[in-house]
PDB file of C-alpha atoms in Angstrom:
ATOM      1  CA  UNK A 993     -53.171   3.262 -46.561  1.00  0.00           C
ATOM      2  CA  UNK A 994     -52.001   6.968 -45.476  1.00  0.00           C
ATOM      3  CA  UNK A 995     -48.616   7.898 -44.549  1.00  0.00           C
ATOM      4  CA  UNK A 996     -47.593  11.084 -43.580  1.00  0.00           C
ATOM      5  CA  UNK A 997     -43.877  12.692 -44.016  1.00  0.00           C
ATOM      6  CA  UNK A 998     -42.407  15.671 -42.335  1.00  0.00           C
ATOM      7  CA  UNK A 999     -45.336  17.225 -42.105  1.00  0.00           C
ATOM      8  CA  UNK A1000     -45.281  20.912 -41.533  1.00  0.00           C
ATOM      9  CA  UNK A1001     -47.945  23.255 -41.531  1.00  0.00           C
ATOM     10  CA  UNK A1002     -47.485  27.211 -40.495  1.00  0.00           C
ATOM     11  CA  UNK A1003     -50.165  30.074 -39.842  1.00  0.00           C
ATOM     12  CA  UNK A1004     -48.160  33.338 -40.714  1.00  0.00           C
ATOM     13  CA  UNK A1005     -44.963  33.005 -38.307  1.00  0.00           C
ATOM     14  CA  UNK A1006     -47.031  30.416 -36.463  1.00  0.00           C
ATOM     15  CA  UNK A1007     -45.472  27.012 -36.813  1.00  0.00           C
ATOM     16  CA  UNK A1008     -48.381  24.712 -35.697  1.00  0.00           C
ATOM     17  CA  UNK A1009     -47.295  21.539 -37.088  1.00  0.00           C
ATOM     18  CA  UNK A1010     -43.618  20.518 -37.278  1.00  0.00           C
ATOM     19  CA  UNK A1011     -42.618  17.915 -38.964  1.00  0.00           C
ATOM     20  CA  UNK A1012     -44.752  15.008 -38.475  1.00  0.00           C
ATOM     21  CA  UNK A1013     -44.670  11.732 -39.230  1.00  0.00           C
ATOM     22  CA  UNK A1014     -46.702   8.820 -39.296  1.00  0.00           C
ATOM     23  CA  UNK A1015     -49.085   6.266 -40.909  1.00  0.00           C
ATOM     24  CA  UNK A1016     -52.097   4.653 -41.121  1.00  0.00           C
ATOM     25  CA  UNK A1017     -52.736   1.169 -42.133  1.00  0.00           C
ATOM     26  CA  UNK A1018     -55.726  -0.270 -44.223  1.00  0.00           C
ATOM     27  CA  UNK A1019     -58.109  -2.062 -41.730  1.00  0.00           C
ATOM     28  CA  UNK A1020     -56.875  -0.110 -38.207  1.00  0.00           C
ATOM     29  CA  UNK A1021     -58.169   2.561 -35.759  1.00  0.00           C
ATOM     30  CA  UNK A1022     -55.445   5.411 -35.589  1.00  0.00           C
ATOM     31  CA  UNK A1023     -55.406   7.969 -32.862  1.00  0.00           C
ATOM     32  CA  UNK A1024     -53.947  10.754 -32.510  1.00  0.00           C
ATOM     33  CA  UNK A1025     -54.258  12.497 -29.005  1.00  0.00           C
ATOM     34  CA  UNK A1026     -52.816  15.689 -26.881  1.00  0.00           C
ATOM     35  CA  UNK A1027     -54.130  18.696 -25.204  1.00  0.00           C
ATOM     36  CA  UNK A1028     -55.913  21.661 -26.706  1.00  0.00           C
ATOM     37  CA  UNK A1029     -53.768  23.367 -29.084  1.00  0.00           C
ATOM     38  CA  UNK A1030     -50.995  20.756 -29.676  1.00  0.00           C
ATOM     39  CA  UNK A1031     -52.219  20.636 -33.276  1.00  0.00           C
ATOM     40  CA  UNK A1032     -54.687  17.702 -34.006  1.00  0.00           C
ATOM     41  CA  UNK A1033     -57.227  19.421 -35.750  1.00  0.00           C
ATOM     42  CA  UNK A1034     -54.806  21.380 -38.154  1.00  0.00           C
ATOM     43  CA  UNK A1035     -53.151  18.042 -38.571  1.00  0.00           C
ATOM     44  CA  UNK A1036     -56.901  16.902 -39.918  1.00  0.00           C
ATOM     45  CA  UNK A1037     -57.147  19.689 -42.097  1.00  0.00           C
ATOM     46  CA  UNK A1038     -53.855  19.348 -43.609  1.00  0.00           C
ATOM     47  CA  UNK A1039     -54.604  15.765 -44.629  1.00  0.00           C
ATOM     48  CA  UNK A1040     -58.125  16.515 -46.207  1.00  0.00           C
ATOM     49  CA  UNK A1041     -56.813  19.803 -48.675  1.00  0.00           C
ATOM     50  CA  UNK A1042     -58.519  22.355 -46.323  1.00  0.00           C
ATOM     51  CA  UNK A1043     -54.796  23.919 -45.119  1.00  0.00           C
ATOM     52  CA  UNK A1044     -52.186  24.142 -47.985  1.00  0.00           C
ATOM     53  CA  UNK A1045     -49.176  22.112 -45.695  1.00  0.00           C
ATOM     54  CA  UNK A1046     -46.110  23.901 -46.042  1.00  0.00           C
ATOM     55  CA  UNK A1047     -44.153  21.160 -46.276  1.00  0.00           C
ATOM     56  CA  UNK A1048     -43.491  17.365 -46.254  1.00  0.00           C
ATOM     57  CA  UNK A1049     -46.184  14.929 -48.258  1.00  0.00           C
ATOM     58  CA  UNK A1050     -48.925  12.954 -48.110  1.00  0.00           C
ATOM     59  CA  UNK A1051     -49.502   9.518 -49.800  1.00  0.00           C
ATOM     60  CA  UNK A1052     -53.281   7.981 -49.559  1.00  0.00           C
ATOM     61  CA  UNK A1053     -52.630   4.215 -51.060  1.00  0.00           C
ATOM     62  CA  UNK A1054     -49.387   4.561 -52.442  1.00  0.00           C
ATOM     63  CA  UNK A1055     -50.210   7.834 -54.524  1.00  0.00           C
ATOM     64  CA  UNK A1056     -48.911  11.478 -53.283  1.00  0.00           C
ATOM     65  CA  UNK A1057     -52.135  13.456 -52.881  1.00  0.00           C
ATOM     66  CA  UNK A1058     -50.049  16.084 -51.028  1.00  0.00           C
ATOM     67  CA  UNK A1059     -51.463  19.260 -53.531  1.00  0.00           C
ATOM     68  CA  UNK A1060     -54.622  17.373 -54.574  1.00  0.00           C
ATOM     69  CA  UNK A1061     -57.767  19.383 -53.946  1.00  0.00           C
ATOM     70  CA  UNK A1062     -60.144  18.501 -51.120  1.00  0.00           C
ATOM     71  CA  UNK A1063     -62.824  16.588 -53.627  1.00  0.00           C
ATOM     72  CA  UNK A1064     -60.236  15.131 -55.215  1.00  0.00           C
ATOM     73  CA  UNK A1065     -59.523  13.542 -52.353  1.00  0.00           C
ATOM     74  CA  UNK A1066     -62.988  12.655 -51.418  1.00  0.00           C
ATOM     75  CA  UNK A1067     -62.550  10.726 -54.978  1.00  0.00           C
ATOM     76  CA  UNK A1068     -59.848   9.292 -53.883  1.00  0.00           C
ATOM     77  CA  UNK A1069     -61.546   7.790 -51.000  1.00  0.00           C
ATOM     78  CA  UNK A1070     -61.358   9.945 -47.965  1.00  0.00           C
ATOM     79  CA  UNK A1071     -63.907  11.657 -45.831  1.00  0.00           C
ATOM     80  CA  UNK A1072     -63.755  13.794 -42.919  1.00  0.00           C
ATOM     81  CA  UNK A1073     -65.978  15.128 -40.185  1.00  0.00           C
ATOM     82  CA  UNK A1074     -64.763  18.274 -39.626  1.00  0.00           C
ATOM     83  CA  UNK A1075     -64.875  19.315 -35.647  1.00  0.00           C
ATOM     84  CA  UNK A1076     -67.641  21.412 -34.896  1.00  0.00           C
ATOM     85  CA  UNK A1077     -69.713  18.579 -36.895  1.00  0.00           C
ATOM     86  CA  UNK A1078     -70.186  21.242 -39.537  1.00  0.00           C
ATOM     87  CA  UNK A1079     -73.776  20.279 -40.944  1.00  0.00           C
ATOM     88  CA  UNK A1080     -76.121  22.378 -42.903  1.00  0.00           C
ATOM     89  CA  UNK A1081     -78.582  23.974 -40.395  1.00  0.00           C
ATOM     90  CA  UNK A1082     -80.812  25.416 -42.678  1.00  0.00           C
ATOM     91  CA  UNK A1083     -81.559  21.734 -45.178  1.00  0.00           C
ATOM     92  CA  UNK A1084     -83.035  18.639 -44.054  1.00  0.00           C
ATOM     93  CA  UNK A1085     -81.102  15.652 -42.707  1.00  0.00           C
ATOM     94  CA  UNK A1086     -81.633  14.225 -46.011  1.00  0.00           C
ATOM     95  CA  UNK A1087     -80.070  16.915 -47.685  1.00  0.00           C
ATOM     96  CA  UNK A1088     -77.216  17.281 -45.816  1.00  0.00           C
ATOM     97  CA  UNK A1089     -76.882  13.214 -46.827  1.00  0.00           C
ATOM     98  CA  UNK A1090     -77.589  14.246 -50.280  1.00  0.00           C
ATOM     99  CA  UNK A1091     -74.687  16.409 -50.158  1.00  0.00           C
ATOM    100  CA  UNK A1092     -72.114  13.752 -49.098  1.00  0.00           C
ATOM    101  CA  UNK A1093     -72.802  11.941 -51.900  1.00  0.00           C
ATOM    102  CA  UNK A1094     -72.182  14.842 -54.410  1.00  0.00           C
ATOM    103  CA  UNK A1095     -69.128  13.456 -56.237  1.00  0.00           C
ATOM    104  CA  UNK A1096     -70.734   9.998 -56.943  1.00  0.00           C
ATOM    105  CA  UNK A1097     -71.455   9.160 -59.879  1.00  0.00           C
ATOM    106  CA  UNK A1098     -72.994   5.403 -59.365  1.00  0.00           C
ATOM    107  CA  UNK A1099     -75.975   4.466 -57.451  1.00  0.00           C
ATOM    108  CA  UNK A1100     -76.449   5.882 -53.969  1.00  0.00           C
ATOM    109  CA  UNK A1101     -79.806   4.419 -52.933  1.00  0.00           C
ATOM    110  CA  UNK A1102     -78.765   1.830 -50.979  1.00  0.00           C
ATOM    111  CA  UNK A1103     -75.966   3.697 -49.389  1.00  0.00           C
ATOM    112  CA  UNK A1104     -79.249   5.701 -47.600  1.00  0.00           C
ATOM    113  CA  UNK A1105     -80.451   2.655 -46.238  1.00  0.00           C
ATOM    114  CA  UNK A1106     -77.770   1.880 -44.546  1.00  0.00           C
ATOM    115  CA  UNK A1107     -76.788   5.076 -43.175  1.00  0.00           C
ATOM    116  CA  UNK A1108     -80.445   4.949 -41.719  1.00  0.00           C
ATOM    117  CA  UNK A1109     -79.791   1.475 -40.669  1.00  0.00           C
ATOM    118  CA  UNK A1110     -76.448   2.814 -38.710  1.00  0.00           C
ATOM    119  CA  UNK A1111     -78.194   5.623 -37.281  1.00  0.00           C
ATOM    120  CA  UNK A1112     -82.086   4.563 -37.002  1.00  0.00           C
ATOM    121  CA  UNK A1113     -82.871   8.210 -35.986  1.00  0.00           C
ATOM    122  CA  UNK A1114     -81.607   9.960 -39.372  1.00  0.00           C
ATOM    123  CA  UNK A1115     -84.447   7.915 -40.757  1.00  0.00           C
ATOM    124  CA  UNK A1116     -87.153   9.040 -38.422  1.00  0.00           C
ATOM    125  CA  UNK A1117     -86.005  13.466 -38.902  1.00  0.00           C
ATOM    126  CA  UNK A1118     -84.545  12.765 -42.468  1.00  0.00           C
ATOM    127  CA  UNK A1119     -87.226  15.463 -43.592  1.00  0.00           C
ATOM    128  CA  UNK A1120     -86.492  17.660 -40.316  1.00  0.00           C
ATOM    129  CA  UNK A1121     -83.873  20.559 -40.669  1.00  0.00           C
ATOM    130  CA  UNK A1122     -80.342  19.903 -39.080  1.00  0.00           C
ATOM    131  CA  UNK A1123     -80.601  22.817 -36.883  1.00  0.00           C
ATOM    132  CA  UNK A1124     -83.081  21.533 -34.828  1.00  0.00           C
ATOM    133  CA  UNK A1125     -81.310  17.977 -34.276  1.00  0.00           C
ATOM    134  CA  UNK A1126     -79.740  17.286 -30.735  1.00  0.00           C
ATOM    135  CA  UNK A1127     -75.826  17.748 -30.850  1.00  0.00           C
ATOM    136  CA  UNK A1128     -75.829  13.567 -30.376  1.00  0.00           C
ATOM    137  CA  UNK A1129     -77.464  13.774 -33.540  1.00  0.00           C
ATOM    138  CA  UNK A1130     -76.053  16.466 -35.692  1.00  0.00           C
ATOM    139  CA  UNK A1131     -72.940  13.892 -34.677  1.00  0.00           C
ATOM    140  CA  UNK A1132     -74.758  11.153 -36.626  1.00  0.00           C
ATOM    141  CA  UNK A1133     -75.605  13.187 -38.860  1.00  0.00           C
ATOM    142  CA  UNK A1134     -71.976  14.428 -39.768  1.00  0.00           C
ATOM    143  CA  UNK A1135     -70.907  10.863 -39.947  1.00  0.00           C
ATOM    144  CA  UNK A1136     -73.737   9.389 -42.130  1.00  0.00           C
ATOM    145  CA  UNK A1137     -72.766  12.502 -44.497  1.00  0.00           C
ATOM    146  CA  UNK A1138     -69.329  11.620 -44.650  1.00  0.00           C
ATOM    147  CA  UNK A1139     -69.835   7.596 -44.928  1.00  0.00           C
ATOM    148  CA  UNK A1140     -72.290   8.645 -47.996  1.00  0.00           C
ATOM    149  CA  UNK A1141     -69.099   9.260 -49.907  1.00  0.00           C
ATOM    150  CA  UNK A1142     -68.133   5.691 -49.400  1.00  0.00           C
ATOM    151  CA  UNK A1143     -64.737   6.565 -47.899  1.00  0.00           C
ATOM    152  CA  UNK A1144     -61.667   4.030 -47.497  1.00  0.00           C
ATOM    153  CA  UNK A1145     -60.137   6.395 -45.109  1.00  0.00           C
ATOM    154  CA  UNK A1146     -62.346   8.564 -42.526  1.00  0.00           C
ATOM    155  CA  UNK A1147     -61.264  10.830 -40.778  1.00  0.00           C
ATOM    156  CA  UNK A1148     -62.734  11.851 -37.855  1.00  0.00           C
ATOM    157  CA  UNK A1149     -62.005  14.600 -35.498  1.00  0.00           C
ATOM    158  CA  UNK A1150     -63.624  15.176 -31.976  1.00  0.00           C
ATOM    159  CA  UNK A1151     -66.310  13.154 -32.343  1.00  0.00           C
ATOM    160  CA  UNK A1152     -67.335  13.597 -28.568  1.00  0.00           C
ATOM    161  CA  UNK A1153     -66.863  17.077 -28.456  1.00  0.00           C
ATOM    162  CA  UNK A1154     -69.996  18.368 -26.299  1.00  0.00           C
ATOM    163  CA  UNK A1155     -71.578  15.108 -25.744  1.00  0.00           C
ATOM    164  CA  UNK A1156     -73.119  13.436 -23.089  1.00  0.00           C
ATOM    165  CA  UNK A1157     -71.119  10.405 -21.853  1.00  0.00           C
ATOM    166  CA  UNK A1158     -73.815   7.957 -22.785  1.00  0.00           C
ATOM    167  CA  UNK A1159     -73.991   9.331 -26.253  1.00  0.00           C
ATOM    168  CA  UNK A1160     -70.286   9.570 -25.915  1.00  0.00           C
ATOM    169  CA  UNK A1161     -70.149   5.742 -25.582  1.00  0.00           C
ATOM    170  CA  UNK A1162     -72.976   5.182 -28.410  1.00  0.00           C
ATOM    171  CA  UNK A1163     -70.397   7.338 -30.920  1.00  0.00           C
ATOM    172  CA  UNK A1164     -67.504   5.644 -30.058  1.00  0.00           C
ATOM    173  CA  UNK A1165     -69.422   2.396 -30.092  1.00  0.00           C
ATOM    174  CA  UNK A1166     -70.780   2.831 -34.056  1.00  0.00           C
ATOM    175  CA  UNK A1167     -67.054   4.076 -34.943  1.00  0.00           C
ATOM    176  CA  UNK A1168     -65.888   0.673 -33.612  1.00  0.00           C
ATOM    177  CA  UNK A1169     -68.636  -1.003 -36.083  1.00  0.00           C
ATOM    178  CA  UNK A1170     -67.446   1.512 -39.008  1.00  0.00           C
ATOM    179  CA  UNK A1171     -64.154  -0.051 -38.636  1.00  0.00           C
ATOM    180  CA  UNK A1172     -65.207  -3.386 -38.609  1.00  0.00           C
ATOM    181  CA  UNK A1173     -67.200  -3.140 -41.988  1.00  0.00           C
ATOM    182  CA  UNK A1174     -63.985  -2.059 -43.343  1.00  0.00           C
ATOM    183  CA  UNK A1175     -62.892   1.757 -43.078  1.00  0.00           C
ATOM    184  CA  UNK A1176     -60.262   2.646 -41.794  1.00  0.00           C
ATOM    185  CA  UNK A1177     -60.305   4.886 -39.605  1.00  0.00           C
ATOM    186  CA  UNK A1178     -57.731   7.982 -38.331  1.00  0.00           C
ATOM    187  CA  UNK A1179     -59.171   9.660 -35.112  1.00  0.00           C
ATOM    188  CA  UNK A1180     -58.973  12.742 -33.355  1.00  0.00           C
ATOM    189  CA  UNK A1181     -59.945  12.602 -29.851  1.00  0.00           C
ATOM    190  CA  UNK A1182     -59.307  14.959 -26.673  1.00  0.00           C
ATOM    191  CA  UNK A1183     -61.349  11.854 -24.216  1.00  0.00           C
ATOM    192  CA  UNK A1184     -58.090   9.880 -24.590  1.00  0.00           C
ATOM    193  CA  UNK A1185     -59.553   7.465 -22.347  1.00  0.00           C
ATOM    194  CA  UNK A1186     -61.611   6.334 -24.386  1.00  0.00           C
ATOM    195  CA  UNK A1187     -59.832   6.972 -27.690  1.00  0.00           C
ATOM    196  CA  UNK A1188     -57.232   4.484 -26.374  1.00  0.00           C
ATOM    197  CA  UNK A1189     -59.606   2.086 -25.753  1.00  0.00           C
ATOM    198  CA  UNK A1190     -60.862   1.453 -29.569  1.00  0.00           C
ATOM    199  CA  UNK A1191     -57.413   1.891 -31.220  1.00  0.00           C
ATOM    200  CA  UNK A1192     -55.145  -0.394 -32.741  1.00  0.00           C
ATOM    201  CA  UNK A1193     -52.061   2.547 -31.985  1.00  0.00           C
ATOM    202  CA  UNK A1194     -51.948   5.880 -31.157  1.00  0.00           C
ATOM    203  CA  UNK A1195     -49.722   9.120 -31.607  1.00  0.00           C
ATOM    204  CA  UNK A1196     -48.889  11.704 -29.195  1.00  0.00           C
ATOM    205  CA  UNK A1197     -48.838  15.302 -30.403  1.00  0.00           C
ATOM    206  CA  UNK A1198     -47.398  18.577 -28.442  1.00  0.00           C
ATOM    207  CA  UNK A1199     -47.131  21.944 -29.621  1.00  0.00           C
ATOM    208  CA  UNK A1200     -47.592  20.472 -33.227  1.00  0.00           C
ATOM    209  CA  UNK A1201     -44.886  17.389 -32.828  1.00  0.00           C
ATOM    210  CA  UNK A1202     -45.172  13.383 -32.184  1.00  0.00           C
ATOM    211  CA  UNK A1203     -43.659  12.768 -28.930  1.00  0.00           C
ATOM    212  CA  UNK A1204     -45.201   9.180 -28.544  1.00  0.00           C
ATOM    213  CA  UNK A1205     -46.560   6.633 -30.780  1.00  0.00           C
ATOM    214  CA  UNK A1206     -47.293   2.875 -30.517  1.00  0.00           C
ATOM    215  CA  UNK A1207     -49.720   0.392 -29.602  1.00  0.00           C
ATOM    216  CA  UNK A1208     -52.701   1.952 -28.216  1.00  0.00           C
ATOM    217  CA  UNK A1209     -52.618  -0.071 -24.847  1.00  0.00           C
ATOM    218  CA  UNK A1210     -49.181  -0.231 -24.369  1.00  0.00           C
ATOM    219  CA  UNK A1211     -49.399   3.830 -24.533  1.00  0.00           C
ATOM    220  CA  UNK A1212     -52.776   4.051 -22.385  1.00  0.00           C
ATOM    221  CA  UNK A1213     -50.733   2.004 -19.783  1.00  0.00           C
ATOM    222  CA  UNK A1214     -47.429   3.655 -19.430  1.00  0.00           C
ATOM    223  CA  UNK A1215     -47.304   6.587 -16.685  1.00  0.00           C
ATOM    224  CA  UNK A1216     -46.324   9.486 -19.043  1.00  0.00           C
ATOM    225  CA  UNK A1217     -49.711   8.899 -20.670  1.00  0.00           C
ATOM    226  CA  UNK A1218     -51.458   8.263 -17.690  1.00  0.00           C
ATOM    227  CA  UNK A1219     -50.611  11.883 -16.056  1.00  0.00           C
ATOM    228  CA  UNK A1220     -50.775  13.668 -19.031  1.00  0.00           C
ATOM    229  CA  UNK A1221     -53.764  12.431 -20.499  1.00  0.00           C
ATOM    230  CA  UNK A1222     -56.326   9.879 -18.453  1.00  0.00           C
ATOM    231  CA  UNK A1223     -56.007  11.827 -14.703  1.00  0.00           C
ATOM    232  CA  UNK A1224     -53.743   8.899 -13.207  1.00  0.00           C
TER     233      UNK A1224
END
């Protein structure tokens, strides 16, 4: 579904991504994992049109989107919640889910119901302002906005940024269903632990290069990632 080639991305002088490589196929769970600064969340950004990569391409379903515009890759079927969550403090829940369904042009009504159905308590504030939401559910929130676009691809990064681990569990939990009713899903996760846990395979960036990839568990169990990454 996505597949990512030489991938380089610079700030100024800055290189923060250096030619990366890898891909994501239709149905799986993708992580990508490393410490603070290795260049997950720019990696994000590149894919979605918000940073201009300065080289290498990108290819959602067989089609280079590499200089497509951010909505035109929301057409094209990808969504992302941006870290941070990113909501609209100042509209309603429902607005904010009005929003991620801007670029539709077919019938959204039922796409609310089951947004609410995913995350029961965007039903009961959908008329209170996002501001006022708990960070668990400003997380919802950012999610049900992003799945109102009807994404193929979603990309997700630090959902459990600033959570409790209960809620952490409960995120990770309806990503796991997400997947299941058919998105595909790339994550970006500092709680490898638990990132490892729900993916089909996993990359390992560091200072803005893959030094690891494979299946999720084989990488969870080998001792590289263990010290590195899950305190062992």
């Amino acid at each position: 579904m996505l597949e990512v080639k030489d991938l380089a991305v610079h700030f100024g002088v800055i290189n923060a991504i250096k030619s990366v490589s890898f891909n994501v196929s239709e149905g799986e769970i993708v992580t990508l994992i490393g410490a603070n600064g290795a260049g997950k969340t720019t990696t994000l950004r590149a894919l979605s049109g918000l940073k201009r990569p300065s080289s290498g391409s990108i290819s959602l379903e067989g089609k280079d989107i590499t200089n497509l515009s951010a909505q035109d890759r929301v057409r094209r079927g990808m969504s992302h919640v941006p870290e941070g969550r990113r909501i609209f403090p100042d509209m309603t829940v429902l607005e904010n889910l009005e929003l991620g369904a801007f670029l539709r042009k077919d019938a959204v009504a039922a796409d609310y119901d089951e947004v609410y159905q995913r995350f029961p308590i965007l039903a009961e504030r959908r008329k209170q302002l996002a501001g006022t939401l708990s960070g668990g559910e400003q997380q919802m929130l950012a999610m049900g906005r992003a799945l109102m676009a009807k994404p193929r691809l979603l990309l997700l990064d630090e959902p459990s940024m600033g959570l409790a681990p209960l809620l952490v569990q409960e995120i990770f939990d309806i990503i796991v269903n997400i997947n299941k009713a058919g998105t595909t899903v790339l994550l970006v996760e500092q709680n490898a632990n638990i990132a490892l846990q729900i993916a089909n395979r996993a990359y390992v960036l560091e200072t803005g290069s893959v030094v690891l990839s494979g299946p999720a568990a084989e990488l969870a169990a080998t001792d590289e990632v263990k010290k590195a990454y899950l305190g062992g």
